[in-house]
PDB file of C-alpha atoms in Angstrom:
ATOM      1  CA  ALA A   1      -0.191  -0.345   0.160  1.00 74.00           C
ATOM      2  CA  GLN A   2       1.159   3.245  -0.800  1.00 81.00           C
ATOM      3  CA  SER A   3       1.275   6.076   2.355  1.00 88.00           C
ATOM      4  CA  VAL A   4       3.699   9.107   3.427  1.00 93.00           C
ATOM      5  CA  THR A   5       5.382  10.246   5.983  1.00 95.00           C
ATOM      6  CA  GLN A   6       5.901  14.643   6.284  1.00 96.00           C
ATOM      7  CA  LEU A   7       8.305  14.782   8.676  1.00 93.00           C
ATOM      8  CA  GLY A   8       7.854  17.333  11.099  1.00 92.00           C
ATOM      9  CA  SER A   9       4.517  18.418  12.681  1.00 94.00           C
ATOM     10  CA  HIS A  10       5.322  22.096  12.619  1.00 96.00           C
ATOM     11  CA  VAL A  11       8.421  23.954  11.005  1.00 97.00           C
ATOM     12  CA  SER A  12       8.477  28.764  11.569  1.00 97.00           C
ATOM     13  CA  VAL A  13      10.967  30.280   9.708  1.00 97.00           C
ATOM     14  CA  SER A  14      11.795  33.953   9.523  1.00 97.00           C
ATOM     15  CA  GLU A  15      10.186  36.288   6.870  1.00 97.00           C
ATOM     16  CA  GLY A  16      12.301  36.004   4.040  1.00 97.00           C
ATOM     17  CA  ALA A  17      14.551  32.552   5.311  1.00 98.00           C
ATOM     18  CA  LEU A  18      14.135  29.137   2.876  1.00 98.00           C
ATOM     19  CA  VAL A  19      11.358  27.039   3.475  1.00 98.00           C
ATOM     20  CA  LEU A  20      11.461  22.922   4.039  1.00 98.00           C
ATOM     21  CA  LEU A  21       8.776  20.858   3.946  1.00 98.00           C
ATOM     22  CA  ARG A  22       9.924  17.695   4.353  1.00 97.00           C
ATOM     23  CA  CYS A  23       7.847  14.437   2.524  1.00 97.00           C
ATOM     24  CA  ASN A  24       8.516  10.405   1.908  1.00 96.00           C
ATOM     25  CA  TYR A  25       6.406   8.340   0.089  1.00 93.00           C
ATOM     26  CA  SER A  26       6.259   4.200  -0.006  1.00 90.00           C
ATOM     27  CA  SER A  27       4.989   2.733  -2.815  1.00 80.00           C
ATOM     28  CA  SER A  28       5.297  -0.361  -5.370  1.00 74.00           C
ATOM     29  CA  VAL A  29       4.602   1.188  -8.575  1.00 74.00           C
ATOM     30  CA  PRO A  30       5.796   5.012 -10.433  1.00 75.00           C
ATOM     31  CA  PRO A  31       4.198   6.845  -8.074  1.00 81.00           C
ATOM     32  CA  TYR A  32       1.977  10.303  -8.841  1.00 87.00           C
ATOM     33  CA  LEU A  33       2.519  12.751  -5.718  1.00 90.00           C
ATOM     34  CA  PHE A  34       1.322  15.984  -4.810  1.00 92.00           C
ATOM     35  CA  TRP A  35       1.383  18.959  -2.571  1.00 95.00           C
ATOM     36  CA  TYR A  36      -1.492  21.016  -1.558  1.00 95.00           C
ATOM     37  CA  VAL A  37      -1.649  23.858   0.384  1.00 96.00           C
ATOM     38  CA  GLN A  38      -4.623  24.074   3.032  1.00 94.00           C
ATOM     39  CA  TYR A  39      -5.146  28.690   5.145  1.00 92.00           C
ATOM     40  CA  PRO A  40      -7.234  28.099   8.152  1.00 86.00           C
ATOM     41  CA  ASN A  41     -11.050  27.759   7.386  1.00 79.00           C
ATOM     42  CA  GLN A  42     -10.512  26.522   3.690  1.00 83.00           C
ATOM     43  CA  GLY A  43     -10.065  23.638   1.146  1.00 86.00           C
ATOM     44  CA  LEU A  44      -7.352  22.116   0.200  1.00 91.00           C
ATOM     45  CA  GLN A  45      -5.747  24.126  -3.077  1.00 92.00           C
ATOM     46  CA  LEU A  46      -2.911  22.401  -5.980  1.00 91.00           C
ATOM     47  CA  LEU A  47       0.358  23.465  -5.392  1.00 94.00           C
ATOM     48  CA  LEU A  48       1.873  21.060  -7.878  1.00 93.00           C
ATOM     49  CA  LYS A  49       2.412  17.732  -8.988  1.00 90.00           C
ATOM     50  CA  TYR A  50       5.146  15.267 -10.609  1.00 89.00           C
ATOM     51  CA  THR A  51       3.998  12.689 -12.837  1.00 81.00           C
ATOM     52  CA  SER A  52       6.884  11.641 -13.836  1.00 77.00           C
ATOM     53  CA  ALA A  53       7.835  13.944 -16.644  1.00 75.00           C
ATOM     54  CA  ALA A  54      10.321  15.371 -14.378  1.00 84.00           C
ATOM     55  CA  THR A  55      12.259  15.062 -11.269  1.00 88.00           C
ATOM     56  CA  LEU A  56      12.157  19.481 -10.138  1.00 94.00           C
ATOM     57  CA  VAL A  57       8.556  20.318  -9.933  1.00 93.00           C
ATOM     58  CA  LYS A  58       7.607  24.077 -10.005  1.00 95.00           C
ATOM     59  CA  GLY A  59       3.841  25.582  -8.802  1.00 94.00           C
ATOM     60  CA  ILE A  60       2.782  28.248  -7.935  1.00 93.00           C
ATOM     61  CA  ASN A  61       3.702  30.849  -5.507  1.00 93.00           C
ATOM     62  CA  GLY A  62       6.992  30.287  -5.926  1.00 96.00           C
ATOM     63  CA  PHE A  63       6.754  26.935  -4.341  1.00 97.00           C
ATOM     64  CA  GLU A  64       9.391  23.728  -5.625  1.00 97.00           C
ATOM     65  CA  ALA A  65      10.121  19.943  -5.193  1.00 97.00           C
ATOM     66  CA  GLU A  66      12.462  17.856  -6.425  1.00 95.00           C
ATOM     67  CA  PHE A  67      11.187  13.803  -6.487  1.00 93.00           C
ATOM     68  CA  LYS A  68      14.087  11.985  -6.253  1.00 93.00           C
ATOM     69  CA  LYS A  69      13.729   8.274  -5.760  1.00 90.00           C
ATOM     70  CA  SER A  70      16.717   7.302  -4.903  1.00 91.00           C
ATOM     71  CA  GLU A  71      15.641   8.296  -1.213  1.00 93.00           C
ATOM     72  CA  THR A  72      11.900   8.627  -2.022  1.00 93.00           C
ATOM     73  CA  SER A  73      11.349  12.018  -1.290  1.00 95.00           C
ATOM     74  CA  PHE A  74      10.034  15.238  -2.206  1.00 95.00           C
ATOM     75  CA  HIS A  75       9.964  17.618  -0.469  1.00 97.00           C
ATOM     76  CA  LEU A  76       8.950  20.945  -0.851  1.00 98.00           C
ATOM     77  CA  THR A  77      10.928  24.041  -1.391  1.00 98.00           C
ATOM     78  CA  LYS A  78      10.686  27.751  -1.325  1.00 98.00           C
ATOM     79  CA  PRO A  79      13.679  30.242  -1.904  1.00 97.00           C
ATOM     80  CA  SER A  80      11.999  33.308   0.661  1.00 97.00           C
ATOM     81  CA  ALA A  81       9.064  32.768   2.402  1.00 97.00           C
ATOM     82  CA  HIS A  82       6.337  35.596   2.855  1.00 96.00           C
ATOM     83  CA  MET A  83       3.391  35.752   5.327  1.00 96.00           C
ATOM     84  CA  SER A  84       0.961  35.381   3.466  1.00 95.00           C
ATOM     85  CA  ASP A  85       3.340  31.375   3.122  1.00 96.00           C
ATOM     86  CA  ALA A  86       1.246  30.270   6.677  1.00 96.00           C
ATOM     87  CA  ALA A  87      -0.467  27.058   6.172  1.00 96.00           C
ATOM     88  CA  GLU A  88      -0.991  23.639   7.191  1.00 97.00           C
ATOM     89  CA  TYR A  89       0.642  21.513   3.347  1.00 97.00           C
ATOM     90  CA  PHE A  90      -0.166  18.710   2.368  1.00 96.00           C
ATOM     91  CA  CYS A  91       2.181  16.097   0.662  1.00 96.00           C
ATOM     92  CA  ALA A  92      -0.113  13.174  -1.307  1.00 92.00           C
ATOM     93  CA  VAL A  93       0.291  10.164  -3.626  1.00 89.00           C
ATOM     94  CA  SER A  94      -2.170   8.612  -5.891  1.00 84.00           C
ATOM     95  CA  GLU A  95      -2.316   5.401  -5.867  1.00 70.00           C
ATOM     96  CA  GLY A  96      -0.956   4.743  -9.931  1.00 60.00           C
ATOM     97  CA  SER A  97      -2.129   6.342 -13.055  1.00 54.00           C
ATOM     98  CA  SER A  98      -5.474   5.012 -13.082  1.00 55.00           C
ATOM     99  CA  ALA A  99      -6.592   5.574  -9.327  1.00 60.00           C
ATOM    100  CA  SER A 100      -9.186   7.417  -8.205  1.00 67.00           C
ATOM    101  CA  LYS A 101      -8.315   8.507  -5.336  1.00 79.00           C
ATOM    102  CA  ILE A 102      -5.490  10.451  -3.227  1.00 86.00           C
ATOM    103  CA  ILE A 103      -3.531   9.352  -0.216  1.00 89.00           C
ATOM    104  CA  PHE A 104      -2.384  12.364   2.167  1.00 92.00           C
ATOM    105  CA  GLY A 105      -0.097  12.528   5.082  1.00 95.00           C
ATOM    106  CA  SER A 106      -0.263  14.462   8.216  1.00 95.00           C
ATOM    107  CA  GLY A 107       0.397  17.791   7.461  1.00 96.00           C
ATOM    108  CA  THR A 108       3.180  20.055   8.484  1.00 97.00           C
ATOM    109  CA  ARG A 109       1.978  23.620   9.649  1.00 97.00           C
ATOM    110  CA  LEU A 110       4.143  26.142   8.510  1.00 97.00           C
ATOM    111  CA  SER A 111       4.918  29.561  10.734  1.00 97.00           C
ATOM    112  CA  ILE A 112       6.733  32.520   9.420  1.00 97.00           C
ATOM    113  CA  ARG A 113       8.124  34.694  11.793  1.00 96.00           C
ATOM    114  CA  PRO A 114       7.875  38.683  11.428  1.00 94.00           C
TER     115      PRO A 114
ATOM    116  CA  ASP B   1     -17.151  30.737 -12.792  1.00 62.00           C
ATOM    117  CA  ALA B   2     -18.175  29.113  -9.773  1.00 78.00           C
ATOM    118  CA  GLY B   3     -16.278  26.969  -6.942  1.00 91.00           C
ATOM    119  CA  VAL B   4     -17.266  24.017  -5.643  1.00 95.00           C
ATOM    120  CA  THR B   5     -20.225  24.195  -3.051  1.00 96.00           C
ATOM    121  CA  GLN B   6     -20.719  22.406  -0.291  1.00 97.00           C
ATOM    122  CA  SER B   7     -24.304  22.649   2.115  1.00 97.00           C
ATOM    123  CA  PRO B   8     -24.260  23.280   5.323  1.00 97.00           C
ATOM    124  CA  THR B   9     -21.160  24.684   5.736  1.00 96.00           C
ATOM    125  CA  HIS B  10     -21.475  24.019   9.422  1.00 96.00           C
ATOM    126  CA  LEU B  11     -23.910  21.795  11.265  1.00 96.00           C
ATOM    127  CA  ILE B  12     -24.250  19.826  14.821  1.00 98.00           C
ATOM    128  CA  LYS B  13     -25.732  16.514  14.942  1.00 97.00           C
ATOM    129  CA  THR B  14     -26.703  13.963  18.453  1.00 97.00           C
ATOM    130  CA  ARG B  15     -25.409   9.902  17.733  1.00 97.00           C
ATOM    131  CA  GLY B  16     -27.430   8.098  16.066  1.00 97.00           C
ATOM    132  CA  GLN B  17     -28.602  11.100  13.943  1.00 98.00           C
ATOM    133  CA  HIS B  18     -28.085  11.116  10.569  1.00 98.00           C
ATOM    134  CA  VAL B  19     -26.619  13.355   7.782  1.00 98.00           C
ATOM    135  CA  THR B  20     -27.122  14.839   4.756  1.00 98.00           C
ATOM    136  CA  LEU B  21     -24.177  16.475   3.414  1.00 98.00           C
ATOM    137  CA  ARG B  22     -23.630  18.402  -0.621  1.00 98.00           C
ATOM    138  CA  CYS B  23     -21.295  18.993  -3.060  1.00 98.00           C
ATOM    139  CA  SER B  24     -22.175  20.295  -6.473  1.00 97.00           C
ATOM    140  CA  PRO B  25     -18.577  20.498  -8.126  1.00 95.00           C
ATOM    141  CA  ILE B  26     -18.312  23.282 -11.424  1.00 93.00           C
ATOM    142  CA  SER B  27     -19.209  23.357 -14.644  1.00 93.00           C
ATOM    143  CA  GLY B  28     -18.596  20.034 -15.863  1.00 90.00           C
ATOM    144  CA  HIS B  29     -16.934  17.875 -13.755  1.00 90.00           C
ATOM    145  CA  LYS B  30     -18.520  14.551 -14.010  1.00 90.00           C
ATOM    146  CA  SER B  31     -16.003  13.167 -10.917  1.00 90.00           C
ATOM    147  CA  VAL B  32     -16.616  13.518  -7.341  1.00 93.00           C
ATOM    148  CA  SER B  33     -14.546  12.673  -4.337  1.00 93.00           C
ATOM    149  CA  TRP B  34     -15.312  13.084  -0.394  1.00 96.00           C
ATOM    150  CA  TYR B  35     -13.167  12.783   2.153  1.00 96.00           C
ATOM    151  CA  GLN B  36     -13.403  13.347   5.272  1.00 97.00           C
ATOM    152  CA  GLN B  37     -10.311  15.298   7.992  1.00 95.00           C
ATOM    153  CA  VAL B  38     -10.433  14.852  11.111  1.00 95.00           C
ATOM    154  CA  LEU B  39      -8.715  17.556  13.232  1.00 90.00           C
ATOM    155  CA  GLY B  40      -4.951  17.862  12.806  1.00 87.00           C
ATOM    156  CA  GLN B  41      -5.346  15.005  11.000  1.00 90.00           C
ATOM    157  CA  GLY B  42      -5.005  15.551   6.266  1.00 92.00           C
ATOM    158  CA  PRO B  43      -8.636  13.750   4.695  1.00 94.00           C
ATOM    159  CA  GLN B  44      -8.215  10.644   4.076  1.00 95.00           C
ATOM    160  CA  PHE B  45     -10.713   9.076   0.571  1.00 93.00           C
ATOM    161  CA  ILE B  46     -14.305   8.290   1.624  1.00 95.00           C
ATOM    162  CA  PHE B  47     -15.448   7.648  -2.354  1.00 91.00           C
ATOM    163  CA  GLN B  48     -14.976   8.838  -5.529  1.00 91.00           C
ATOM    164  CA  TYR B  49     -18.537   9.081  -8.155  1.00 92.00           C
ATOM    165  CA  TYR B  50     -18.158   9.138 -11.924  1.00 89.00           C
ATOM    166  CA  GLU B  51     -20.299   9.304 -14.518  1.00 89.00           C
ATOM    167  CA  LYS B  52     -23.179   8.789 -11.355  1.00 89.00           C
ATOM    168  CA  GLU B  53     -21.039   5.009 -10.254  1.00 90.00           C
ATOM    169  CA  GLU B  54     -19.558   4.380  -7.176  1.00 90.00           C
ATOM    170  CA  ARG B  55     -15.294   4.288  -8.845  1.00 87.00           C
ATOM    171  CA  GLY B  56     -13.800   3.691  -5.367  1.00 86.00           C
ATOM    172  CA  ARG B  57     -14.547   3.079  -2.224  1.00 90.00           C
ATOM    173  CA  GLY B  58     -12.099   3.825   0.882  1.00 90.00           C
ATOM    174  CA  ASN B  59     -11.603   1.903   4.512  1.00 92.00           C
ATOM    175  CA  PHE B  60     -14.595   3.474   6.199  1.00 96.00           C
ATOM    176  CA  PRO B  61     -17.956   1.479   7.761  1.00 97.00           C
ATOM    177  CA  ASP B  62     -21.278   0.949   5.302  1.00 96.00           C
ATOM    178  CA  ARG B  63     -22.932   3.482   8.029  1.00 98.00           C
ATOM    179  CA  PHE B  64     -21.258   5.790   5.199  1.00 98.00           C
ATOM    180  CA  SER B  65     -22.782   5.925   1.499  1.00 97.00           C
ATOM    181  CA  ALA B  66     -23.228   8.293  -1.593  1.00 97.00           C
ATOM    182  CA  ARG B  67     -25.148   9.323  -4.390  1.00 96.00           C
ATOM    183  CA  GLN B  68     -24.250  11.773  -7.910  1.00 96.00           C
ATOM    184  CA  PHE B  69     -27.290  12.944  -9.490  1.00 96.00           C
ATOM    185  CA  PRO B  70     -27.893  13.372 -13.127  1.00 95.00           C
ATOM    186  CA  ASN B  71     -26.069  16.557 -13.172  1.00 94.00           C
ATOM    187  CA  TYR B  72     -23.957  15.502 -11.303  1.00 95.00           C
ATOM    188  CA  SER B  73     -23.584  16.711  -8.025  1.00 97.00           C
ATOM    189  CA  SER B  74     -23.251  14.349  -4.817  1.00 97.00           C
ATOM    190  CA  GLU B  75     -25.142  13.374  -1.977  1.00 98.00           C
ATOM    191  CA  LEU B  76     -22.462  11.932   1.434  1.00 98.00           C
ATOM    192  CA  ASN B  77     -25.702  10.258   4.623  1.00 98.00           C
ATOM    193  CA  VAL B  78     -24.565   9.384   6.670  1.00 98.00           C
ATOM    194  CA  ASN B  79     -26.602   7.416   9.733  1.00 97.00           C
ATOM    195  CA  ALA B  80     -26.209   6.231  13.046  1.00 98.00           C
ATOM    196  CA  LEU B  81     -23.595   8.804  13.696  1.00 98.00           C
ATOM    197  CA  LEU B  82     -21.170   8.788  16.552  1.00 98.00           C
ATOM    198  CA  LEU B  83     -18.842  11.255  18.239  1.00 97.00           C
ATOM    199  CA  GLY B  84     -15.610  10.048  16.150  1.00 96.00           C
ATOM    200  CA  ASP B  85     -17.568  11.304  12.989  1.00 98.00           C
ATOM    201  CA  SER B  86     -16.924  14.929  14.035  1.00 97.00           C
ATOM    202  CA  ALA B  87     -14.761  16.398  11.113  1.00 97.00           C
ATOM    203  CA  LEU B  88     -14.616  19.011   8.079  1.00 95.00           C
ATOM    204  CA  TYR B  89     -15.869  16.710   5.276  1.00 97.00           C
ATOM    205  CA  LEU B  90     -14.601  18.088   2.430  1.00 96.00           C
ATOM    206  CA  CYS B  91     -16.213  17.314  -1.273  1.00 96.00           C
ATOM    207  CA  ALA B  92     -13.813  17.356  -4.467  1.00 93.00           C
ATOM    208  CA  SER B  93     -14.434  17.577  -8.013  1.00 91.00           C
ATOM    209  CA  SER B  94     -12.400  16.659 -11.579  1.00 87.00           C
ATOM    210  CA  PHE B  95     -13.106  16.294 -15.019  1.00 81.00           C
ATOM    211  CA  ALA B  96     -11.183  13.566 -15.317  1.00 73.00           C
ATOM    212  CA  ARG B  97     -11.450  10.490 -13.195  1.00 68.00           C
ATOM    213  CA  GLY B  98      -7.730   9.158 -12.615  1.00 66.00           C
ATOM    214  CA  ALA B  99      -6.848  11.822  -9.683  1.00 58.00           C
ATOM    215  CA  ASN B 100      -2.995  11.133 -11.489  1.00 59.00           C
ATOM    216  CA  THR B 101      -5.025  12.942 -14.922  1.00 59.00           C
ATOM    217  CA  GLY B 102      -6.777  15.769 -13.509  1.00 60.00           C
ATOM    218  CA  GLU B 103      -6.439  18.384 -10.424  1.00 76.00           C
ATOM    219  CA  LEU B 104      -9.005  18.512  -7.660  1.00 85.00           C
ATOM    220  CA  PHE B 105     -10.418  20.607  -7.137  1.00 89.00           C
ATOM    221  CA  PHE B 106     -11.509  21.070  -3.583  1.00 92.00           C
ATOM    222  CA  GLY B 107     -14.880  23.253  -1.874  1.00 94.00           C
ATOM    223  CA  GLU B 108     -14.797  25.211   1.391  1.00 93.00           C
ATOM    224  CA  GLY B 109     -15.829  22.108   2.949  1.00 95.00           C
ATOM    225  CA  SER B 110     -19.062  20.786   5.494  1.00 97.00           C
ATOM    226  CA  ARG B 111     -17.977  21.098   9.429  1.00 96.00           C
ATOM    227  CA  LEU B 112     -20.084  18.302  11.213  1.00 98.00           C
ATOM    228  CA  THR B 113     -19.726  18.355  14.944  1.00 97.00           C
ATOM    229  CA  VAL B 114     -21.173  15.440  16.692  1.00 97.00           C
ATOM    230  CA  LEU B 115     -22.556  15.728  20.591  1.00 96.00           C
TER     231      LEU B 115
END
């Protein structure tokens, strides 16, 4: 069965600092990987997705993630944090090319210090 | 254009009651999925409907059921509510059937509290 593990339930960085949110996956087939963001009292919004086309994936709001098969990782980064980046971030994996469901990690809450 | 809309936004029920949650997908989207998000956890997959047929089911008891209507809107029903059913219920729509081939667009959710 596929799963994702997000390391760190809470990450705090200063405004302007590098953001690094960690995600490791487990999959017996080539995975499709996603990062979603959830702002308070809102639904989830797709930041970016990996579908085997390129290992470095660029998303919205300056975020990007790199797929590393040897490390089974898909960490999310942003060079310079902004106050508006404060939110909950979820890493997710799907169960194959025709899969109907996405499996989410437990989430990482990102706080930005002024 | 309207996004995914869910109703009601908040509701309170007591143990043993049943609840019906509603979802209207983005116009043109034929797939609707339901997720349960318990406080402090990631969303968990409950159901997917595509073209009015169930295409996937998560590890939830038979108290949970859903259906999709000809206009592609959907209802999630939960019977015999338990305290543990308290959660944010998220609906997501997409044009394609597979979670990989199309982006999932989420509504803001229905927050259910069971007392």
